[in-house]
mmCIF file of N, CA and C in Angstrom:
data_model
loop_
_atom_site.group_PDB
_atom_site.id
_atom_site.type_symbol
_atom_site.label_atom_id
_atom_site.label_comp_id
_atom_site.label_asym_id
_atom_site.label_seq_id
_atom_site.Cartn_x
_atom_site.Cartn_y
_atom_site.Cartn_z
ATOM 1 N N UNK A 173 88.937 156.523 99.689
ATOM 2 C CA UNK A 173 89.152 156.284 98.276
ATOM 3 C C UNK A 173 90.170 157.254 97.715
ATOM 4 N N UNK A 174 91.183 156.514 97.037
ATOM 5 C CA UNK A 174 91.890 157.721 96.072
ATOM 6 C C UNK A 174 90.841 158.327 95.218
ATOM 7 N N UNK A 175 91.343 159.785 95.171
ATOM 8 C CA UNK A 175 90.912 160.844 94.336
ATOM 9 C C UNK A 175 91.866 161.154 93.355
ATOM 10 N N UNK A 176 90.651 161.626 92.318
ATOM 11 C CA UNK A 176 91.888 162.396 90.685
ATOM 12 C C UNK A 176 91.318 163.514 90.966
ATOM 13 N N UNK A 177 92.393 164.507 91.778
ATOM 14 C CA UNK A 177 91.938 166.145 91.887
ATOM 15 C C UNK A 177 92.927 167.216 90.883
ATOM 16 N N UNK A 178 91.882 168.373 90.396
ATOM 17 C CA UNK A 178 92.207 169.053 90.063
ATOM 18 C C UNK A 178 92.941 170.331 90.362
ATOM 19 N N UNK A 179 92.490 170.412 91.468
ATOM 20 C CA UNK A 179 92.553 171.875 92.914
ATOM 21 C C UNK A 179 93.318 171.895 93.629
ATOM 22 N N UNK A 180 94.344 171.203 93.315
ATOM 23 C CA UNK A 180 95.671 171.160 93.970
ATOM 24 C C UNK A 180 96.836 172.420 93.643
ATOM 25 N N UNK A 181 97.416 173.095 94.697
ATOM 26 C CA UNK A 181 98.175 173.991 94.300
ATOM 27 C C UNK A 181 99.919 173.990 93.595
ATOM 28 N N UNK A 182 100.002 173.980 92.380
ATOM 29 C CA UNK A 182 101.217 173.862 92.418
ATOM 30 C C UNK A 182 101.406 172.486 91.254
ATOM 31 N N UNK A 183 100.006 171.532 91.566
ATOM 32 C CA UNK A 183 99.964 170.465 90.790
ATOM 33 C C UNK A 183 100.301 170.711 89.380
ATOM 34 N N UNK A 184 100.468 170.053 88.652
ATOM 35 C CA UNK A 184 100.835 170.054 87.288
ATOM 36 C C UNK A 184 99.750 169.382 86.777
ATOM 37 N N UNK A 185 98.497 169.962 86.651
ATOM 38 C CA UNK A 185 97.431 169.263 86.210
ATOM 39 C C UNK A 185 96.531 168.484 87.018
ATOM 40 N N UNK A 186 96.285 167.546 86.621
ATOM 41 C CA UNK A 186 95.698 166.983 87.568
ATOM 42 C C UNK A 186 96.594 165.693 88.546
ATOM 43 N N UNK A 187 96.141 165.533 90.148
ATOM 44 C CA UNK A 187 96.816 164.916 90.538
ATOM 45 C C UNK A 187 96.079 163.872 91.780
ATOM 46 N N UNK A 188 96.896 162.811 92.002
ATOM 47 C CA UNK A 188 96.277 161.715 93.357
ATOM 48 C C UNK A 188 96.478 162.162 94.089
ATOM 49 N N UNK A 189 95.318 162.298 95.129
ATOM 50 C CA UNK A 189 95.103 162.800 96.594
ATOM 51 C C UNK A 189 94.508 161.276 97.623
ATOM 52 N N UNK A 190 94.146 161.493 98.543
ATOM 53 C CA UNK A 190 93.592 160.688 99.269
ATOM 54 C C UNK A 190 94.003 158.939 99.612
ATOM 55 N N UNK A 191 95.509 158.842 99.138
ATOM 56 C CA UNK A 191 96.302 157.994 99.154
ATOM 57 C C UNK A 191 96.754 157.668 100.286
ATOM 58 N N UNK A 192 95.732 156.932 101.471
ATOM 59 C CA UNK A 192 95.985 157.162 103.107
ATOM 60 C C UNK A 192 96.079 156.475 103.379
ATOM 61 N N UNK A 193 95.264 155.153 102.563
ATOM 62 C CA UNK A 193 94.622 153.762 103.430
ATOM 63 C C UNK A 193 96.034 152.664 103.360
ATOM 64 N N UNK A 194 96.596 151.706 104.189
ATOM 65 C CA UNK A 194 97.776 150.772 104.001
ATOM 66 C C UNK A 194 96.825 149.569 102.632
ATOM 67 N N UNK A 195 97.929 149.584 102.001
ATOM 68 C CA UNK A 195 97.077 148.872 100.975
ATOM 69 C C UNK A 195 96.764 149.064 99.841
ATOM 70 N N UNK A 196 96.789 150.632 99.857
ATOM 71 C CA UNK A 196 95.797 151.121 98.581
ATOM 72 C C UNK A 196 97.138 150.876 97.341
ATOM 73 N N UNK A 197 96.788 150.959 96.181
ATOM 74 C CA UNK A 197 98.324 150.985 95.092
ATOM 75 C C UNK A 197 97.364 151.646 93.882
ATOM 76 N N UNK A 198 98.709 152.003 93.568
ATOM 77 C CA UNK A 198 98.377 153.130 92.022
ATOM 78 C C UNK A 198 99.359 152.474 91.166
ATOM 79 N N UNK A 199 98.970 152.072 89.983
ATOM 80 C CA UNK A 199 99.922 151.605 88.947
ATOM 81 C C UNK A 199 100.000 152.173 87.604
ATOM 82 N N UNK A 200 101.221 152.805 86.725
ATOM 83 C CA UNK A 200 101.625 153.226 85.521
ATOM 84 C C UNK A 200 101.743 151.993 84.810
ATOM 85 N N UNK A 201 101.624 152.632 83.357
ATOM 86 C CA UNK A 201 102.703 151.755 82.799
ATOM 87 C C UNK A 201 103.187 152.851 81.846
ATOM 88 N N UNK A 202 104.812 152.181 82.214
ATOM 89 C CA UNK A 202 105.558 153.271 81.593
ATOM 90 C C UNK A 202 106.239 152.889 80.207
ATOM 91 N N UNK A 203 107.257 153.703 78.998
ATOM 92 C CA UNK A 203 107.929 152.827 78.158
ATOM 93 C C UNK A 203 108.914 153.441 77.833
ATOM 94 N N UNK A 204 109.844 152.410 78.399
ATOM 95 C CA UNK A 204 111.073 152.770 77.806
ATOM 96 C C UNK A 204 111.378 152.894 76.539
ATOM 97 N N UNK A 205 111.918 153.752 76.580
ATOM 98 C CA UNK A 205 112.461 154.171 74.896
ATOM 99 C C UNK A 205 113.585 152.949 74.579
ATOM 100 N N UNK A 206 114.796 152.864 75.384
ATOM 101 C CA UNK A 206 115.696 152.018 74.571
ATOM 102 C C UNK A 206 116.216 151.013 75.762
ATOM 103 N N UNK A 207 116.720 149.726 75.820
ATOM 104 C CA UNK A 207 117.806 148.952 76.924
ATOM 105 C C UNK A 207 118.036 149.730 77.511
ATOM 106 N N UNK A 208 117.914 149.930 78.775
ATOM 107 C CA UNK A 208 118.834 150.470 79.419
ATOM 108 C C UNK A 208 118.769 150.670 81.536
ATOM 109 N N UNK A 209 119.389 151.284 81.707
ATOM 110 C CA UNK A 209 119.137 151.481 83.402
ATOM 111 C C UNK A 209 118.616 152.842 83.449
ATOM 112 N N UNK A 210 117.300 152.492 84.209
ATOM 113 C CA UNK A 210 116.530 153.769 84.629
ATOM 114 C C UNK A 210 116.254 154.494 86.427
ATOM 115 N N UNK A 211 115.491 155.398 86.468
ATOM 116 C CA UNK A 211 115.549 155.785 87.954
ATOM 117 C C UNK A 211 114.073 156.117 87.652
ATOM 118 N N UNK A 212 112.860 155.688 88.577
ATOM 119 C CA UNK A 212 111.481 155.954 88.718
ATOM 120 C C UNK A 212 111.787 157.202 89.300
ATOM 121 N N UNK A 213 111.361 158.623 89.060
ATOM 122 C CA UNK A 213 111.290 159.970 89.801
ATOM 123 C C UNK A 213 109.826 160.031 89.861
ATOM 124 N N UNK A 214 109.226 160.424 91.284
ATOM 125 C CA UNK A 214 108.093 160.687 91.725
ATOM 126 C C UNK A 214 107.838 162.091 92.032
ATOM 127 N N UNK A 215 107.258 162.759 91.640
ATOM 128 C CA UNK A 215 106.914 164.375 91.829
ATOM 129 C C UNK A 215 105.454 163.627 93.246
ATOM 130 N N UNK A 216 105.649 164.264 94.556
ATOM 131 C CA UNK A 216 105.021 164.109 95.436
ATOM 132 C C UNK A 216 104.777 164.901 96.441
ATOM 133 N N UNK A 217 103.650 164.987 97.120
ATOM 134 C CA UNK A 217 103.593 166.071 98.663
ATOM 135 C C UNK A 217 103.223 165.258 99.847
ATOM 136 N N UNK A 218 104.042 165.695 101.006
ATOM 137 C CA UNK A 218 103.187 164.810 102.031
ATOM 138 C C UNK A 218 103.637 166.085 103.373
ATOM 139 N N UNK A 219 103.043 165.833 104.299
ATOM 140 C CA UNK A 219 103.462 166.857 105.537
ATOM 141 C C UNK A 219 104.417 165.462 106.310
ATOM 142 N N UNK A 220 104.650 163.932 106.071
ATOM 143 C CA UNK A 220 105.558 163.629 107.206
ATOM 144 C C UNK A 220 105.920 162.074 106.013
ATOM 145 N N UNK A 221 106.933 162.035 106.741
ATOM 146 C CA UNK A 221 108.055 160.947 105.509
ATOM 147 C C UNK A 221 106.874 159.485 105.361
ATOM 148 N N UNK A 222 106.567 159.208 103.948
ATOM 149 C CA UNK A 222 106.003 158.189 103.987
ATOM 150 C C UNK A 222 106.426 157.448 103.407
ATOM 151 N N UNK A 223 106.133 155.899 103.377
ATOM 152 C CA UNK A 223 106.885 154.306 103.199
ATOM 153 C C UNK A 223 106.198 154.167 102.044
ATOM 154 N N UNK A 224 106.390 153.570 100.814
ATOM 155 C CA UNK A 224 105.877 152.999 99.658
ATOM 156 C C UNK A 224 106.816 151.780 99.164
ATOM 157 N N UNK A 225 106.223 150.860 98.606
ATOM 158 C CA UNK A 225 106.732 149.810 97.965
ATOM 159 C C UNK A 225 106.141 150.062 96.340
ATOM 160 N N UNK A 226 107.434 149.884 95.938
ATOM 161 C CA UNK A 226 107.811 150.257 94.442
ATOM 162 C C UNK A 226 108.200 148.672 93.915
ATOM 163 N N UNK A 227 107.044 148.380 93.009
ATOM 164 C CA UNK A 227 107.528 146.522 92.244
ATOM 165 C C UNK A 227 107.196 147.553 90.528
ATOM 166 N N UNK A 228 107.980 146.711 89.797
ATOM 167 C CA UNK A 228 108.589 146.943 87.998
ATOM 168 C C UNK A 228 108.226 145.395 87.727
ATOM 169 N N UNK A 229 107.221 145.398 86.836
ATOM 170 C CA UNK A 229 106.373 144.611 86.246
ATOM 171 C C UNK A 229 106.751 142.964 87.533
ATOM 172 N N UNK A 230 105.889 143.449 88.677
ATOM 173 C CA UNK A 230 105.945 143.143 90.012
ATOM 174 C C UNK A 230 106.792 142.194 90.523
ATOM 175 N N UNK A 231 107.878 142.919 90.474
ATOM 176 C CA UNK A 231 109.168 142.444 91.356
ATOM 177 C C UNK A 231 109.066 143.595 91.698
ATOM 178 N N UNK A 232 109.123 143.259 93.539
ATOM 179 C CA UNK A 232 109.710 144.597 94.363
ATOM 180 C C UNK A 232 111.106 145.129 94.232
ATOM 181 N N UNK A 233 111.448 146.503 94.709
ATOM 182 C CA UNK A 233 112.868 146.913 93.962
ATOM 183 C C UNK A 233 113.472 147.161 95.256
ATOM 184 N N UNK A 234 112.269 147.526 96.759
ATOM 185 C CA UNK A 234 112.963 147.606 97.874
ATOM 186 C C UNK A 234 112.570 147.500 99.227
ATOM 187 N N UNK A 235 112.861 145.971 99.132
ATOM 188 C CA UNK A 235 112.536 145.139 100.637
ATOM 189 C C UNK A 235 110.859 145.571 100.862
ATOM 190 N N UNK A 236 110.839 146.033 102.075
ATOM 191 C CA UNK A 236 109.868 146.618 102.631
ATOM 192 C C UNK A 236 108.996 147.644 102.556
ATOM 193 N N UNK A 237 109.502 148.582 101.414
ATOM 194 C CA UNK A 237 109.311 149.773 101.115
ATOM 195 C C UNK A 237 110.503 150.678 100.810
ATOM 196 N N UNK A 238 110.413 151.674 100.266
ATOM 197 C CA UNK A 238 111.463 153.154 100.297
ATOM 198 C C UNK A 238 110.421 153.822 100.698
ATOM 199 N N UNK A 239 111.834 154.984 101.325
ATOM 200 C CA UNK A 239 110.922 156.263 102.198
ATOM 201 C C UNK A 239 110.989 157.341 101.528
ATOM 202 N N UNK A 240 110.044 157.763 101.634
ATOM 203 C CA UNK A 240 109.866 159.292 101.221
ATOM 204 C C UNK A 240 109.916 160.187 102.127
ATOM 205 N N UNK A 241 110.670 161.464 102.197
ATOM 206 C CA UNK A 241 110.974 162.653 102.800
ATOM 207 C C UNK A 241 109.605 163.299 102.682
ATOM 208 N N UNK A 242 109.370 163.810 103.888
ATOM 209 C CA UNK A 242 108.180 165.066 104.225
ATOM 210 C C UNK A 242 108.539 166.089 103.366
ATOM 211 N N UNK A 243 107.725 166.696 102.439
ATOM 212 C CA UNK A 243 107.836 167.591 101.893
ATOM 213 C C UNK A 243 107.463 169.164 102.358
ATOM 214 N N UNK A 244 106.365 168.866 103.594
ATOM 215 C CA UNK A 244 105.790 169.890 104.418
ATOM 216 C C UNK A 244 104.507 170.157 104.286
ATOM 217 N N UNK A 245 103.697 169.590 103.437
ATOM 218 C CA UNK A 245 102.385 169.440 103.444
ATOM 219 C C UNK A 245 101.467 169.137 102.054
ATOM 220 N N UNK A 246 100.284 168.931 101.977
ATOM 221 C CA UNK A 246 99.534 168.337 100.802
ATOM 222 C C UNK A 246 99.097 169.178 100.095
ATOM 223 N N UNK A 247 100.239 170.144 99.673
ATOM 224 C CA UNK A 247 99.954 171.154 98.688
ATOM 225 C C UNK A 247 99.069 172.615 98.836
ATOM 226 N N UNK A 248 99.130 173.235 100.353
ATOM 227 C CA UNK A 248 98.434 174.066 100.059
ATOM 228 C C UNK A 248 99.350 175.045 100.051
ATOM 229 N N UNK A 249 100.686 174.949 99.647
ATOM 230 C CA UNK A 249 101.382 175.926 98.949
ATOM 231 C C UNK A 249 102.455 174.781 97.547
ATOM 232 N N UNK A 250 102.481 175.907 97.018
ATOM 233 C CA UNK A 250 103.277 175.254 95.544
ATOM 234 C C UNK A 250 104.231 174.473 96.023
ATOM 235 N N UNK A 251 105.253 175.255 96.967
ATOM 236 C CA UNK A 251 106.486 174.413 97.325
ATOM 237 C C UNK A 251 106.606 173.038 97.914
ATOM 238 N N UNK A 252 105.288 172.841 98.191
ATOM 239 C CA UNK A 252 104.665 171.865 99.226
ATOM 240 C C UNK A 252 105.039 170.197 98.232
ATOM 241 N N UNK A 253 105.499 170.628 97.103
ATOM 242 C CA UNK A 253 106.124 169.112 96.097
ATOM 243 C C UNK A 253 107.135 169.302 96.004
ATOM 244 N N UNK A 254 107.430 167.848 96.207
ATOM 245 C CA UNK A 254 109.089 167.177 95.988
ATOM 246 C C UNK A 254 108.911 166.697 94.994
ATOM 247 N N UNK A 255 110.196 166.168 94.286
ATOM 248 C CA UNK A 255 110.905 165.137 93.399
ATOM 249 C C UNK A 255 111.651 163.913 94.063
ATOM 250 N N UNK A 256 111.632 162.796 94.078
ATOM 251 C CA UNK A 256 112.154 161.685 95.105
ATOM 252 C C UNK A 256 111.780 160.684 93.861
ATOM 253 N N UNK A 257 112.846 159.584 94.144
ATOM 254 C CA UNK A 257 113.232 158.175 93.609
ATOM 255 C C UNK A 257 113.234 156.883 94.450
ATOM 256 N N UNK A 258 112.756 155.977 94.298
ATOM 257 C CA UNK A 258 112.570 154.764 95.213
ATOM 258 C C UNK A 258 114.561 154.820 95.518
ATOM 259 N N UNK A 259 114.932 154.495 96.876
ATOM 260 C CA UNK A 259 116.105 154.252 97.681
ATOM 261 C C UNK A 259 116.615 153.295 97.873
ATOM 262 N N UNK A 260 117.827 152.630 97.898
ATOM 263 C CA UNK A 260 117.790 151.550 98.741
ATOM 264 C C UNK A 260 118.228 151.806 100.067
ATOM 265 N N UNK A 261 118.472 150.287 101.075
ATOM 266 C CA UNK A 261 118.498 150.624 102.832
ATOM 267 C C UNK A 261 120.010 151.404 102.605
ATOM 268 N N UNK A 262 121.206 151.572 101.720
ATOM 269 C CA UNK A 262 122.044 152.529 101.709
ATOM 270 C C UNK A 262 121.989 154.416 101.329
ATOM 271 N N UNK A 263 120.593 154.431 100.978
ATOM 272 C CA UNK A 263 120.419 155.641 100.512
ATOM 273 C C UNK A 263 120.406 155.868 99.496
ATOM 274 N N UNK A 264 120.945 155.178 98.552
ATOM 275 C CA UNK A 264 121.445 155.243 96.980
ATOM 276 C C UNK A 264 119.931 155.342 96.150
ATOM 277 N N UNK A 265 119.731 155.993 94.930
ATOM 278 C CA UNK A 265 118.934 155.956 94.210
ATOM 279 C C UNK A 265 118.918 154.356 93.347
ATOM 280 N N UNK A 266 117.601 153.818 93.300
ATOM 281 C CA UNK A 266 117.927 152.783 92.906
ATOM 282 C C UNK A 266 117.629 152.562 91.234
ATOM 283 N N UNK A 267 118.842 151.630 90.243
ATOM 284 C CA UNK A 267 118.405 152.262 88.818
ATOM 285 C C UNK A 267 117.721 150.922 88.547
ATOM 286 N N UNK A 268 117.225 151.086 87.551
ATOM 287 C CA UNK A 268 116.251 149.437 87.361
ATOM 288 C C UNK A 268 116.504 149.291 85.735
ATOM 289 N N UNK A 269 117.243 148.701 85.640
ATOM 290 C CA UNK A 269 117.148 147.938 84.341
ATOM 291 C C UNK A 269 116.187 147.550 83.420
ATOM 292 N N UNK A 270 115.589 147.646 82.383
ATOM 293 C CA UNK A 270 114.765 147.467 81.783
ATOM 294 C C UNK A 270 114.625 147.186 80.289
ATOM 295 N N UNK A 271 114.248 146.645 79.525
ATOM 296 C CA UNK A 271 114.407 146.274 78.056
ATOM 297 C C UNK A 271 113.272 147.236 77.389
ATOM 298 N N UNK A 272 113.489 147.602 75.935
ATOM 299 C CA UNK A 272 112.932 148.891 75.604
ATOM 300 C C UNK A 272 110.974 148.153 75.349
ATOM 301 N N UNK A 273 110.514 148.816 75.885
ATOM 302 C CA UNK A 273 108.925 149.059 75.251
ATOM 303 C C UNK A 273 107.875 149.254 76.850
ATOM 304 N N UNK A 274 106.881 148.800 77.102
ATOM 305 C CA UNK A 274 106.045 148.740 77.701
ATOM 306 C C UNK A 274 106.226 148.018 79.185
ATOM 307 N N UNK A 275 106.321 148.647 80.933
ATOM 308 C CA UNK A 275 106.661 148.378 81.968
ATOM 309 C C UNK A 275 105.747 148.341 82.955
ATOM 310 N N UNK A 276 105.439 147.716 83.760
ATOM 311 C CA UNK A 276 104.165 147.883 84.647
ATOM 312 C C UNK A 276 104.773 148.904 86.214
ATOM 313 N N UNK A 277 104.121 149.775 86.758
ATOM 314 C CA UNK A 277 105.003 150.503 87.506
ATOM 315 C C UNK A 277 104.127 150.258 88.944
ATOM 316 N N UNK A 278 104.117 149.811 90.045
ATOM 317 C CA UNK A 278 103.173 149.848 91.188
ATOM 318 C C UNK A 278 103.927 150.202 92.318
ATOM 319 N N UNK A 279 102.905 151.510 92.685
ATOM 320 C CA UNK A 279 103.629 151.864 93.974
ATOM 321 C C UNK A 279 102.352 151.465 95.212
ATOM 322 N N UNK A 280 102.716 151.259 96.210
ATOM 323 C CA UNK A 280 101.315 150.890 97.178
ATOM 324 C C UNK A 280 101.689 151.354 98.487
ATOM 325 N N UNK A 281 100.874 151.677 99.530
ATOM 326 C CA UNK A 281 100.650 152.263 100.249
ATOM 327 C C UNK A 281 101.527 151.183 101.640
ATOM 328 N N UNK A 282 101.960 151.296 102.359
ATOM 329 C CA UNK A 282 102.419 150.087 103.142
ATOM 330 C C UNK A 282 102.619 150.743 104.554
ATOM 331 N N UNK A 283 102.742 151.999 104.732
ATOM 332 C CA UNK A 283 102.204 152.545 106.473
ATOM 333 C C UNK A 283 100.817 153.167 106.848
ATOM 334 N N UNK A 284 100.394 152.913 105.817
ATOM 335 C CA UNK A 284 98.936 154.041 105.977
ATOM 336 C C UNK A 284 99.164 155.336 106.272
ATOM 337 N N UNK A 285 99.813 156.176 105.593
ATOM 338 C CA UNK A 285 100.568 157.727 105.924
ATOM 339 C C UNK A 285 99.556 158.373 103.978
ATOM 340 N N UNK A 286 98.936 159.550 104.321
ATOM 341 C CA UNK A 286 98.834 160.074 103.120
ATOM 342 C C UNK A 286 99.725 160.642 102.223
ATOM 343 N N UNK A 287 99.477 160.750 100.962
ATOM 344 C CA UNK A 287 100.499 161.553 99.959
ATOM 345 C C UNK A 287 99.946 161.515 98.952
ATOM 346 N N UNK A 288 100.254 162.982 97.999
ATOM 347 C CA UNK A 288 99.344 163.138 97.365
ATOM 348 C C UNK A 288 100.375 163.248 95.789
ATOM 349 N N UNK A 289 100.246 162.454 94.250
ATOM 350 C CA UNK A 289 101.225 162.522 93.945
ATOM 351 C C UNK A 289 101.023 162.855 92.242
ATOM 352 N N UNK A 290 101.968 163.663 91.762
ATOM 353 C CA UNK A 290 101.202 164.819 90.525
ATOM 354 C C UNK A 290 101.830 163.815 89.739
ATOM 355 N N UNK A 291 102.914 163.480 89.308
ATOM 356 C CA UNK A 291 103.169 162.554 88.773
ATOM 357 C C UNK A 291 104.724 161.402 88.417
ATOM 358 N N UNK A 292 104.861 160.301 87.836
ATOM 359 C CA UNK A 292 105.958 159.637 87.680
ATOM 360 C C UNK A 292 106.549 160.197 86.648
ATOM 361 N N UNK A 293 107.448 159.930 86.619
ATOM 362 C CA UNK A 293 108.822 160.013 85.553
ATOM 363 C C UNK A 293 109.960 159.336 85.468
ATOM 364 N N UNK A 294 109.932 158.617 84.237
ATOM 365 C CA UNK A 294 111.134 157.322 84.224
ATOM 366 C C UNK A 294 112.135 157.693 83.498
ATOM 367 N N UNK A 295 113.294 158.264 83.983
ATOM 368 C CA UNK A 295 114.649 159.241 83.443
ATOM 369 C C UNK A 295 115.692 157.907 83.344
ATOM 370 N N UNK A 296 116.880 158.080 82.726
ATOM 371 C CA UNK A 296 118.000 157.851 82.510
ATOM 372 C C UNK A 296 118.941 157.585 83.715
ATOM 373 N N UNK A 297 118.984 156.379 84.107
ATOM 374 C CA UNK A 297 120.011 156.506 85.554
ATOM 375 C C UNK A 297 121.545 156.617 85.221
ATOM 376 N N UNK A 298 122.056 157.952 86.220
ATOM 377 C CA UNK A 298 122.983 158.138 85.773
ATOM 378 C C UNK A 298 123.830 157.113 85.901
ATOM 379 N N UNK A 299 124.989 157.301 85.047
ATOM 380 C CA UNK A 299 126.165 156.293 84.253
ATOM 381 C C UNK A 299 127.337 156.212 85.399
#
């Protein structure tokens, strides 16, 4: 089962742990402030690169999944979190277009790899 833990080092409050099982999904909803093209930023820890599929009010944004870089482990040191953005198969950060107010955000589990994740952030894709 995902967990909402507190005891995480480094976390920014409280954060998802136990995010292991293929399958499992966690969903935001986020809101854009105005029209425009955005970039999903994920504050995350994992000890080895894991696969997630990222759908915006569920349209997938990339194929099979985007990968996430190993960060070096599930937080039992601070440094142990990254910052990462869903990719496409070129590497590129991918920006997602969106009209201003209320967005459904789902990321889901699709190798069965854990990661543990403090939180989203929907920034401004650069111009």
């Amino acid at each position: 089962e995902v967990q909402l833990r507190d005891d995480k080092v480094g976390a920014d409050g409280k954060c998802f742990s136990h995010w292991d099982a293929e399958g499992h999904w966690l969903e935001w909803t986020v809101n854009a402030p105005k029209d425009g093209s955005y970039c999903l930023v994920l504050r995350y820890c994992s000890p080895s690169a894991v696969k997630r599929q990222v759908a915006v009010d569920g349209k997938p944004l990339c194929g099979e999944g985007s990968q996430f870089p190993a960060t070096g482990g599930f937080s039992a040191e601070a440094n142990d979190w990254s910052h990462a953005c869903p990719r496409s198969s070129n590497g590129k950060p991918i920006a997602v277009p969106l009209t201003a107010g209320a967005h459904s955000v789902r990321l889901t589990n699709v190798d069965g790899q854990g990661m543990n994740v403090d939180y989203l952030m929907l920034v401004p894709a650069p111009g």
